[in-house]
Short mmCIF file of C-alpha atoms and ligand atoms in Angstrom, two decimals:
data_model
loop_
_atom_site.label_atom_id
_atom_site.label_comp_id
_atom_site.label_asym_id
_atom_site.label_seq_id
_atom_site.Cartn_x
_atom_site.Cartn_y
_atom_site.Cartn_z
CA MET A 8 -15.52 15.43 16.16
CA ASN A 9 -15.93 13.16 13.17
CA PRO A 10 -16.58 9.77 14.83
CA LEU A 11 -15.06 7.95 11.85
CA LEU A 12 -11.61 9.21 12.85
CA LYS A 13 -11.73 6.73 15.72
CA ARG A 14 -11.86 3.87 13.24
CA LEU A 15 -8.43 4.68 11.80
CA GLN A 16 -5.61 2.26 12.63
CA PRO A 17 -2.12 3.34 13.68
CA TYR A 18 0.14 3.75 10.67
CA PRO A 19 2.75 0.95 10.19
CA PHE A 20 5.65 3.34 10.89
CA GLU A 21 4.03 4.49 14.12
CA ARG A 22 3.85 0.86 15.19
CA LEU A 23 7.45 0.35 14.12
CA ARG A 24 8.56 3.31 16.25
CA GLN A 25 6.77 1.83 19.25
CA LEU A 26 8.24 -1.61 18.56
CA HIS A 27 11.75 -0.17 18.46
CA ALA A 28 11.34 2.20 21.41
CA GLY A 29 13.63 0.99 24.17
CA VAL A 30 15.83 -1.05 21.81
CA THR A 31 19.48 0.04 21.85
CA PRO A 32 20.92 -0.63 18.38
CA ASN A 33 24.39 -2.17 18.40
CA PRO A 34 26.71 0.91 18.27
CA ALA A 35 29.39 -1.13 16.47
CA TYR A 36 27.37 -0.67 13.27
CA ARG A 37 26.19 2.50 11.57
CA PRO A 38 22.39 2.57 11.18
CA ILE A 39 20.84 1.31 7.94
CA SER A 40 17.10 1.54 7.33
CA LEU A 41 15.24 -0.69 4.90
CA GLY A 42 12.05 0.37 6.67
CA ILE A 43 10.46 3.26 4.83
CA GLY A 44 9.66 3.00 1.12
CA GLU A 45 10.97 6.45 0.29
CA PRO A 46 13.02 6.75 -2.91
CA LYS A 47 16.60 7.79 -2.17
CA HIS A 48 18.20 8.02 -5.61
CA ALA A 49 19.18 11.55 -6.65
CA THR A 50 16.52 13.91 -7.97
CA PRO A 51 17.19 14.50 -11.70
CA GLU A 52 18.75 17.88 -12.51
CA LEU A 53 16.16 18.60 -15.20
CA ILE A 54 13.43 18.61 -12.57
CA LYS A 55 15.35 20.99 -10.29
CA THR A 56 16.08 23.27 -13.24
CA ALA A 57 12.39 23.39 -14.19
CA LEU A 58 11.46 24.20 -10.58
CA ASN A 59 13.94 27.06 -10.44
CA ALA A 60 12.82 28.43 -13.79
CA SER A 61 9.14 28.58 -12.81
CA LEU A 62 9.17 30.59 -9.59
CA SER A 63 7.08 33.31 -11.23
CA GLY A 64 4.23 30.80 -10.88
CA LEU A 65 4.03 31.74 -7.20
CA ALA A 66 2.11 34.86 -8.19
CA SER A 67 -1.10 33.15 -9.32
CA TYR A 68 -3.70 30.66 -8.13
CA PRO A 69 -3.57 27.45 -10.17
CA ALA A 70 -6.67 25.79 -11.64
CA THR A 71 -7.63 22.44 -10.09
CA ALA A 72 -7.73 20.90 -13.56
CA GLY A 73 -4.09 21.90 -14.15
CA GLU A 74 -2.59 23.65 -17.17
CA PRO A 75 -3.49 22.17 -20.58
CA ARG A 76 0.25 21.80 -21.27
CA LEU A 77 0.63 19.59 -18.19
CA ARG A 78 -2.29 17.37 -19.16
CA GLN A 79 -0.88 17.04 -22.66
CA SER A 80 2.42 16.00 -21.20
CA MET A 81 0.71 13.33 -19.09
CA ALA A 82 -1.32 12.13 -22.08
CA GLY A 83 1.88 11.97 -24.12
CA TRP A 84 3.47 9.72 -21.54
CA MET A 85 0.41 7.44 -21.47
CA GLN A 86 0.66 7.21 -25.25
CA ARG A 87 4.37 6.32 -25.24
CA ARG A 88 4.18 3.98 -22.25
CA TYR A 89 0.88 2.19 -22.88
CA GLY A 90 -0.07 3.04 -26.48
CA LEU A 91 -3.24 4.81 -25.29
CA ALA A 92 -4.73 7.90 -26.92
CA LEU A 93 -6.41 9.67 -24.00
CA ASP A 94 -8.29 12.96 -24.16
CA PRO A 95 -6.29 15.27 -21.87
CA LEU A 96 -9.37 17.38 -21.18
CA THR A 97 -11.76 14.69 -19.98
CA GLN A 98 -9.72 11.59 -19.17
CA ILE A 99 -6.73 12.98 -17.21
CA LEU A 100 -6.42 15.03 -14.03
CA PRO A 101 -3.27 16.08 -12.14
CA VAL A 102 -3.09 15.15 -8.46
CA ASN A 103 -0.70 16.01 -5.65
CA GLY A 104 0.76 12.50 -5.44
CA SER A 105 -1.18 9.27 -5.59
CA ARG A 106 -1.71 9.14 -1.83
CA GLU A 107 -4.08 12.10 -1.66
CA ALA A 108 -5.74 10.98 -4.88
CA LEU A 109 -6.45 7.48 -3.52
CA PHE A 110 -8.00 9.08 -0.48
CA ALA A 111 -9.98 11.73 -2.37
CA LEU A 112 -11.26 9.24 -4.93
CA ALA A 113 -12.88 7.18 -2.18
CA GLN A 114 -14.58 10.31 -0.82
CA THR A 115 -15.91 11.04 -4.32
CA VAL A 116 -17.08 7.54 -5.17
CA ILE A 117 -18.51 6.13 -1.94
CA ASP A 118 -22.19 6.53 -1.14
CA PRO A 119 -22.31 5.77 2.60
CA THR A 120 -26.12 5.94 2.64
CA GLN A 121 -26.27 2.62 0.78
CA PRO A 122 -26.54 -0.33 3.20
CA GLY A 123 -23.26 -2.13 3.79
CA ALA A 124 -21.11 0.19 1.62
CA THR A 125 -17.91 -1.82 1.15
CA VAL A 126 -14.41 -1.22 -0.16
CA VAL A 127 -12.43 -4.30 -1.17
CA SER A 128 -8.65 -4.12 -0.75
CA PRO A 129 -5.74 -6.50 -1.23
CA ASN A 130 -4.12 -7.83 1.93
CA PRO A 131 -1.25 -6.87 2.58
CA PHE A 132 -1.93 -3.37 1.32
CA TYR A 133 -1.04 0.33 1.38
CA GLN A 134 -2.75 1.66 4.48
CA ILE A 135 -4.30 4.69 2.78
CA TYR A 136 -6.84 2.32 1.13
CA GLU A 137 -8.23 1.44 4.52
CA GLY A 138 -8.27 5.00 5.89
CA ALA A 139 -9.88 6.31 2.72
CA ALA A 140 -12.63 3.70 2.95
CA LEU A 141 -13.30 4.21 6.65
CA LEU A 142 -13.42 8.01 6.46
CA ALA A 143 -15.78 7.77 3.48
CA GLY A 144 -18.13 5.81 5.73
CA ALA A 145 -17.57 2.41 4.15
CA ASP A 146 -16.43 -0.90 5.60
CA THR A 147 -13.39 -2.79 4.33
CA TRP A 148 -13.05 -6.35 3.08
CA PHE A 149 -9.52 -7.70 2.68
CA ALA A 150 -8.66 -10.23 -0.04
CA PRO A 151 -5.47 -12.16 0.78
CA SER A 152 -2.48 -12.37 -1.51
CA ASP A 153 -1.46 -15.95 -2.26
CA PRO A 154 2.26 -16.80 -1.79
CA ALA A 155 1.77 -19.97 -3.86
CA ARG A 156 0.79 -17.87 -6.92
CA ASN A 157 3.54 -15.24 -6.79
CA PHE A 158 1.40 -13.25 -4.33
CA ALA A 159 -1.49 -12.75 -6.73
CA VAL A 160 -4.59 -11.63 -4.82
CA ASP A 161 -7.17 -14.36 -4.30
CA TRP A 162 -10.22 -12.53 -5.67
CA ALA A 163 -12.13 -15.81 -5.63
CA ALA A 164 -12.04 -15.58 -1.83
CA VAL A 165 -14.40 -12.58 -1.94
CA PRO A 166 -17.94 -13.89 -1.41
CA GLN A 167 -20.71 -12.85 -3.79
CA GLU A 168 -22.52 -11.20 -0.88
CA VAL A 169 -19.53 -8.89 -0.44
CA TRP A 170 -19.27 -8.02 -4.13
CA LYS A 171 -22.97 -7.07 -4.04
CA THR A 172 -22.31 -4.19 -1.63
CA THR A 173 -18.85 -3.29 -2.98
CA GLN A 174 -18.64 0.27 -4.28
CA LEU A 175 -14.89 0.55 -4.72
CA LEU A 176 -12.08 -1.93 -5.31
CA PHE A 177 -8.45 -0.96 -4.77
CA VAL A 178 -5.84 -2.84 -6.73
CA CYS A 179 -2.11 -2.26 -6.54
CA SER A 180 -0.02 -3.45 -9.48
CA PRO A 181 2.94 -3.62 -9.09
CA GLY A 182 1.98 -4.43 -5.53
CA ASN A 183 3.31 -2.93 -2.34
CA PRO A 184 4.77 -4.89 -0.61
CA THR A 185 4.69 -8.01 -2.81
CA GLY A 186 5.84 -6.56 -6.15
CA ALA A 187 3.30 -8.74 -7.95
CA VAL A 188 2.06 -7.52 -11.34
CA MET A 189 -1.49 -8.30 -12.46
CA GLY A 190 -1.88 -10.04 -15.81
CA LEU A 191 -4.61 -9.67 -18.42
CA ASP A 192 -6.65 -12.63 -17.12
CA GLU A 193 -6.83 -11.10 -13.67
CA TRP A 194 -7.96 -7.78 -15.13
CA LYS A 195 -10.59 -9.55 -17.23
CA LEU A 196 -12.02 -11.17 -14.12
CA LEU A 197 -12.14 -7.85 -12.26
CA PHE A 198 -13.79 -6.05 -15.19
CA GLU A 199 -16.44 -8.77 -15.32
CA LEU A 200 -17.07 -8.39 -11.60
CA SER A 201 -17.19 -4.59 -11.91
CA ASP A 202 -19.72 -4.86 -14.75
CA LYS A 203 -21.84 -7.31 -12.78
CA TYR A 204 -21.83 -5.47 -9.45
CA GLY A 205 -21.24 -1.87 -10.57
CA PHE A 206 -18.19 -0.99 -8.46
CA VAL A 207 -15.36 1.37 -9.36
CA ILE A 208 -11.81 0.04 -9.71
CA ALA A 209 -8.99 2.30 -8.46
CA SER A 210 -5.74 0.98 -9.91
CA ASP A 211 -2.71 2.14 -7.93
CA GLU A 212 0.24 1.96 -10.34
CA CYS A 213 2.84 4.16 -8.65
CA TYR A 214 5.59 1.48 -8.93
CA SER A 215 5.00 0.83 -12.64
CA GLU A 216 8.40 2.06 -13.84
CA ILE A 217 10.59 -0.04 -11.54
CA TYR A 218 10.50 -3.57 -12.88
CA PHE A 219 12.80 -6.54 -13.30
CA ARG A 220 11.31 -8.48 -16.19
CA ASP A 221 11.93 -7.43 -19.81
CA GLU A 222 8.30 -6.59 -20.33
CA PRO A 223 7.01 -3.47 -18.52
CA PRO A 224 4.06 -4.06 -16.16
CA LEU A 225 0.64 -4.06 -17.78
CA GLY A 226 -1.36 -0.94 -16.84
CA GLY A 227 -5.03 -1.06 -15.86
CA LEU A 228 -6.12 1.21 -18.71
CA GLN A 229 -3.91 -0.75 -21.10
CA ALA A 230 -5.61 -3.98 -20.00
CA ALA A 231 -9.04 -2.36 -20.50
CA ALA A 232 -8.10 -1.19 -24.00
CA LYS A 233 -6.80 -4.68 -24.90
CA LEU A 234 -10.17 -6.07 -23.85
CA GLY A 235 -12.09 -3.57 -25.97
CA ARG A 236 -13.16 -1.35 -23.09
CA SER A 237 -12.24 1.90 -24.77
CA ASP A 238 -14.35 4.07 -22.44
CA PHE A 239 -12.52 2.62 -19.36
CA LYS A 240 -15.90 2.20 -17.69
CA ASN A 241 -15.64 2.43 -13.89
CA LEU A 242 -11.84 2.40 -14.00
CA ILE A 243 -9.36 4.99 -12.75
CA ALA A 244 -5.59 4.47 -12.84
CA LEU A 245 -3.38 6.45 -10.46
CA THR A 246 0.24 7.13 -11.15
CA SER A 247 2.96 9.27 -9.63
CA LEU A 248 6.35 10.83 -10.17
CA SER A 249 7.52 9.99 -6.63
CA LYS A 250 9.11 6.64 -7.49
CA ARG A 251 9.46 7.03 -11.25
CA SER A 252 11.47 10.22 -10.99
CA ASN A 253 12.77 10.14 -7.39
CA VAL A 254 10.75 13.15 -6.25
CA PRO A 255 8.61 12.04 -3.31
CA GLY A 256 8.78 15.61 -1.99
CA LEU A 257 7.38 17.13 -5.19
CA ARG A 258 3.90 15.66 -4.60
CA SER A 259 2.94 15.08 -8.18
CA GLY A 260 0.99 12.46 -10.06
CA PHE A 261 -2.14 12.06 -12.13
CA VAL A 262 -5.26 9.99 -12.51
CA ALA A 263 -6.58 8.79 -15.85
CA GLY A 264 -9.52 6.76 -17.04
CA ASP A 265 -13.32 6.90 -17.14
CA ALA A 266 -14.39 10.48 -18.02
CA ALA A 267 -17.64 9.88 -16.10
CA LEU A 268 -15.55 9.50 -12.92
CA ILE A 269 -12.99 12.21 -13.68
CA LYS A 270 -15.73 14.85 -13.88
CA PRO A 271 -17.15 14.41 -10.34
CA PHE A 272 -13.60 13.88 -9.08
CA LEU A 273 -12.65 17.32 -10.41
CA LEU A 274 -15.72 18.80 -8.70
CA TYR A 275 -14.75 17.19 -5.39
CA ARG A 276 -11.15 18.37 -5.74
CA THR A 277 -12.21 21.96 -6.47
CA TYR A 278 -13.88 22.16 -3.06
CA HIS A 279 -11.16 20.20 -1.31
CA GLY A 280 -8.58 22.67 -2.63
CA SER A 281 -6.35 20.16 -4.38
CA ALA A 282 -4.90 22.29 -7.17
CA MET A 283 -1.26 21.57 -8.05
CA SER A 284 1.19 24.45 -7.56
CA PRO A 285 2.25 26.06 -10.87
CA ILE A 286 5.87 25.38 -9.95
CA VAL A 287 5.16 21.70 -9.41
CA GLN A 288 3.25 21.66 -12.69
CA ALA A 289 6.29 23.02 -14.55
CA ALA A 290 8.61 20.48 -12.92
CA SER A 291 6.12 17.69 -13.66
CA ILE A 292 6.03 18.58 -17.36
CA ALA A 293 9.82 18.28 -17.46
CA ALA A 294 9.66 14.93 -15.65
CA TRP A 295 6.89 13.32 -17.73
CA ASP A 296 8.52 14.50 -20.97
CA ASP A 297 11.83 12.81 -20.20
CA GLU A 298 12.36 9.06 -20.15
CA LYS A 299 16.14 8.83 -19.93
CA HIS A 300 16.27 9.43 -16.18
CA VAL A 301 13.61 6.74 -15.71
CA VAL A 302 15.63 4.19 -17.67
CA ASP A 303 18.75 5.06 -15.63
CA ASN A 304 16.80 4.85 -12.39
CA ARG A 305 15.44 1.41 -13.30
CA ALA A 306 18.96 0.23 -14.17
CA MET A 307 20.12 1.22 -10.67
CA TYR A 308 17.33 -0.79 -9.05
CA ARG A 309 18.08 -3.76 -11.28
CA GLU A 310 21.73 -3.73 -10.30
CA LYS A 311 20.83 -3.43 -6.62
CA PHE A 312 18.26 -6.24 -6.63
CA ALA A 313 20.63 -8.48 -8.60
CA ALA A 314 23.28 -7.98 -5.91
CA VAL A 315 21.07 -8.26 -2.81
CA THR A 316 18.42 -10.87 -3.64
CA PRO A 317 20.76 -13.90 -4.07
CA MET A 318 22.57 -13.03 -0.83
CA LEU A 319 19.35 -13.10 1.17
CA ALA A 320 17.91 -16.06 -0.73
CA ARG A 321 20.65 -18.22 0.77
CA VAL A 322 19.24 -17.73 4.28
CA MET A 323 15.55 -17.00 3.83
CA ASP A 324 12.61 -17.56 1.50
CA VAL A 325 12.80 -14.55 -0.79
CA ALA A 326 12.83 -14.03 -4.56
CA LEU A 327 13.23 -11.27 -7.09
CA PRO A 328 9.77 -9.64 -7.41
CA ASP A 329 8.15 -8.75 -10.74
CA ALA A 330 8.51 -5.06 -9.94
CA GLY A 331 8.63 -2.38 -7.22
CA PHE A 332 11.47 -1.72 -4.80
CA TYR A 333 10.67 -4.13 -1.98
CA LEU A 334 11.73 -7.61 -0.99
CA TRP A 335 8.86 -9.44 0.71
CA ALA A 336 10.59 -12.22 2.58
CA GLN A 337 9.56 -15.02 4.88
CA ILE A 338 11.55 -15.12 8.11
CA PRO A 339 13.31 -18.36 9.09
CA GLU A 340 11.35 -20.95 11.05
CA ARG A 341 13.20 -20.50 14.28
CA PHE A 342 11.43 -17.12 14.75
CA ASN A 343 8.08 -18.91 14.96
CA ASN A 344 6.48 -16.41 12.59
CA ASP A 345 7.19 -13.57 15.02
CA ASP A 346 8.06 -10.85 12.50
CA PRO A 347 8.06 -8.01 15.09
CA ALA A 348 10.59 -9.98 17.20
CA PHE A 349 12.77 -10.52 14.10
CA SER A 350 12.73 -6.77 13.40
CA ARG A 351 13.54 -5.87 17.01
CA GLU A 352 16.41 -8.35 17.37
CA LEU A 353 17.91 -7.38 14.02
CA LEU A 354 17.95 -3.74 15.10
CA ALA A 355 19.46 -4.57 18.50
CA LEU A 356 22.23 -6.81 17.13
CA TYR A 357 22.97 -5.36 13.67
CA ASN A 358 21.43 -1.86 13.56
CA VAL A 359 19.30 -2.60 10.48
CA VAL A 360 15.62 -1.61 10.32
CA VAL A 361 13.10 -3.81 8.47
CA LEU A 362 9.33 -3.53 8.61
CA PRO A 363 7.36 -6.43 10.16
CA GLY A 364 5.04 -7.84 7.50
CA SER A 365 2.12 -8.18 9.88
CA TYR A 366 2.06 -4.38 10.20
CA LEU A 367 1.24 -4.12 6.48
CA ALA A 368 -1.74 -6.47 6.57
CA ARG A 369 -4.89 -7.06 8.60
CA GLU A 370 -6.02 -10.21 10.25
CA ALA A 371 -9.05 -11.31 8.28
CA ARG A 372 -10.94 -14.55 8.83
CA GLY A 373 -8.34 -15.70 11.34
CA HIS A 374 -5.28 -15.04 9.22
CA ASN A 375 -2.86 -12.13 8.79
CA PRO A 376 -1.07 -12.76 5.46
CA GLY A 377 1.86 -10.58 6.56
CA THR A 378 2.64 -12.68 9.61
CA GLY A 379 6.08 -14.28 9.49
CA ARG A 380 7.22 -11.90 6.77
CA ILE A 381 9.29 -8.74 6.58
CA ARG A 382 9.41 -5.96 4.02
CA MET A 383 12.79 -4.61 2.98
CA ALA A 384 12.81 -1.39 0.95
CA LEU A 385 15.94 -1.37 -1.22
CA VAL A 386 15.92 2.39 -1.65
CA ALA A 387 19.42 3.32 -0.46
CA GLU A 388 22.49 3.06 -2.71
CA THR A 389 23.61 -0.45 -3.71
CA ALA A 390 26.61 -0.55 -1.34
CA GLU A 391 24.44 0.28 1.66
CA CYS A 392 21.79 -2.29 0.69
CA VAL A 393 24.51 -4.94 0.21
CA GLU A 394 25.92 -4.11 3.64
CA ALA A 395 22.45 -4.44 5.16
CA ALA A 396 22.03 -7.80 3.43
CA GLU A 397 25.41 -9.00 4.78
CA ARG A 398 24.31 -8.13 8.29
CA ILE A 399 20.93 -9.84 7.86
CA VAL A 400 22.72 -12.98 6.63
CA GLN A 401 25.01 -12.88 9.68
CA PHE A 402 22.03 -12.28 11.96
CA ILE A 403 20.12 -15.26 10.61
CA GLN A 404 23.19 -17.52 10.60
CA SER A 405 24.16 -16.55 14.16
CA THR A 406 20.65 -16.99 15.54
CA SER A 407 20.13 -20.34 13.87
CA ALA A 408 23.42 -21.80 15.14
C1 PLP B 26 1.24 1.44 -2.98
C2 PLP B 26 1.43 2.90 -2.84
N1 PLP B 26 0.55 3.73 -3.38
C3 PLP B 26 0.68 5.06 -3.28
C4 PLP B 26 1.74 5.62 -2.62
C5 PLP B 26 1.82 7.11 -2.52
O1 PLP B 26 2.80 7.66 -3.26
P1 PLP B 26 2.79 9.18 -3.71
O2 PLP B 26 1.70 9.87 -2.92
O3 PLP B 26 4.12 9.70 -3.38
O4 PLP B 26 2.46 9.18 -5.16
C6 PLP B 26 2.72 4.80 -2.05
C7 PLP B 26 3.86 5.40 -1.33
O5 PLP B 26 4.67 4.80 -0.71
C8 PLP B 26 2.56 3.40 -2.15
O6 PLP B 26 3.45 2.56 -1.64
#
């Protein structure tokens, strides 16, 4: 067996299941889950129609590089969204969702024969970053997010010795779970570090279309272009339809950026067998070509966050994030930072599931930056999220009495 498999950590939802095993939720309430970050808004009709109309695609093997029409569609979206003129042939590649692409990219980029091969990740983080690094034969180094700076990652905490052996840096903007969006200064710093130490930056941008400020989140490639880095050296951005278009089951996204990375990535993917189904390609073209459903979707999240955030802010330290669909809240003091206990008691008394923050982060240098926090995914319809918030308010008020 591959010995590296033993280094993998249990997934947060596995830990949540164990935490909640044996808890009897109060039967007076119907269950509401704010646990899993799975989009729940309706799948747009135009995507279903395109799927139905393309069933003839079942009859042929797709190319790993995808159909030219699909890549054009992706490039068109990058042009409209970020003002970038990308070459669809060399700078864009379809992927089956950003999760597999994050994983596969690490396998392509990491050279485990180099001493101390390291992957730097934000903390808290999306657990695939860690698994991808470990299975590629690298070690991880976790840079904490800083609550005092709107959860920006403290890159200055990464010692020079670590940067020297870093081969890959994961960034997540908008962040899961914090919702923080990286600004141009932060990108500039990371590009300088990448130039100095030679590492690749994988920019996970799958929440980019759900945002609460007027200005859309800055993309990694957009930041590079603004700073005159027109070849996107050592930079790959990953994006996805899952959240943008409410199709987590479609498994569709793309990567874009440095052509010198896309080429070996395509080679790796050819052997891995990661071609996108022709049916999914047809549906993806329909999705990337349409923006109206994205605007409507964003409006629904805005309405929901505007209703729920002030309710919760009365009883706990929580604020509207820059973007994404999570609230990343600090639990009240009386819980002594015990976020798993908060989650368990809330389920038992009010039948609401929230994810303990410590499950989304690692203890590093004596500190787990998720401790004392919970993540609430506001993915259900507004009325259900408001009801969950009402129960959380009652829970906190009753337990602090
Ligand atoms: C930060 C982050 N990146 C990537 C993904 C993967 O999304 P998908 O594979 O559906 O594109 C998720 C899914 O929840 C996520 O939260």
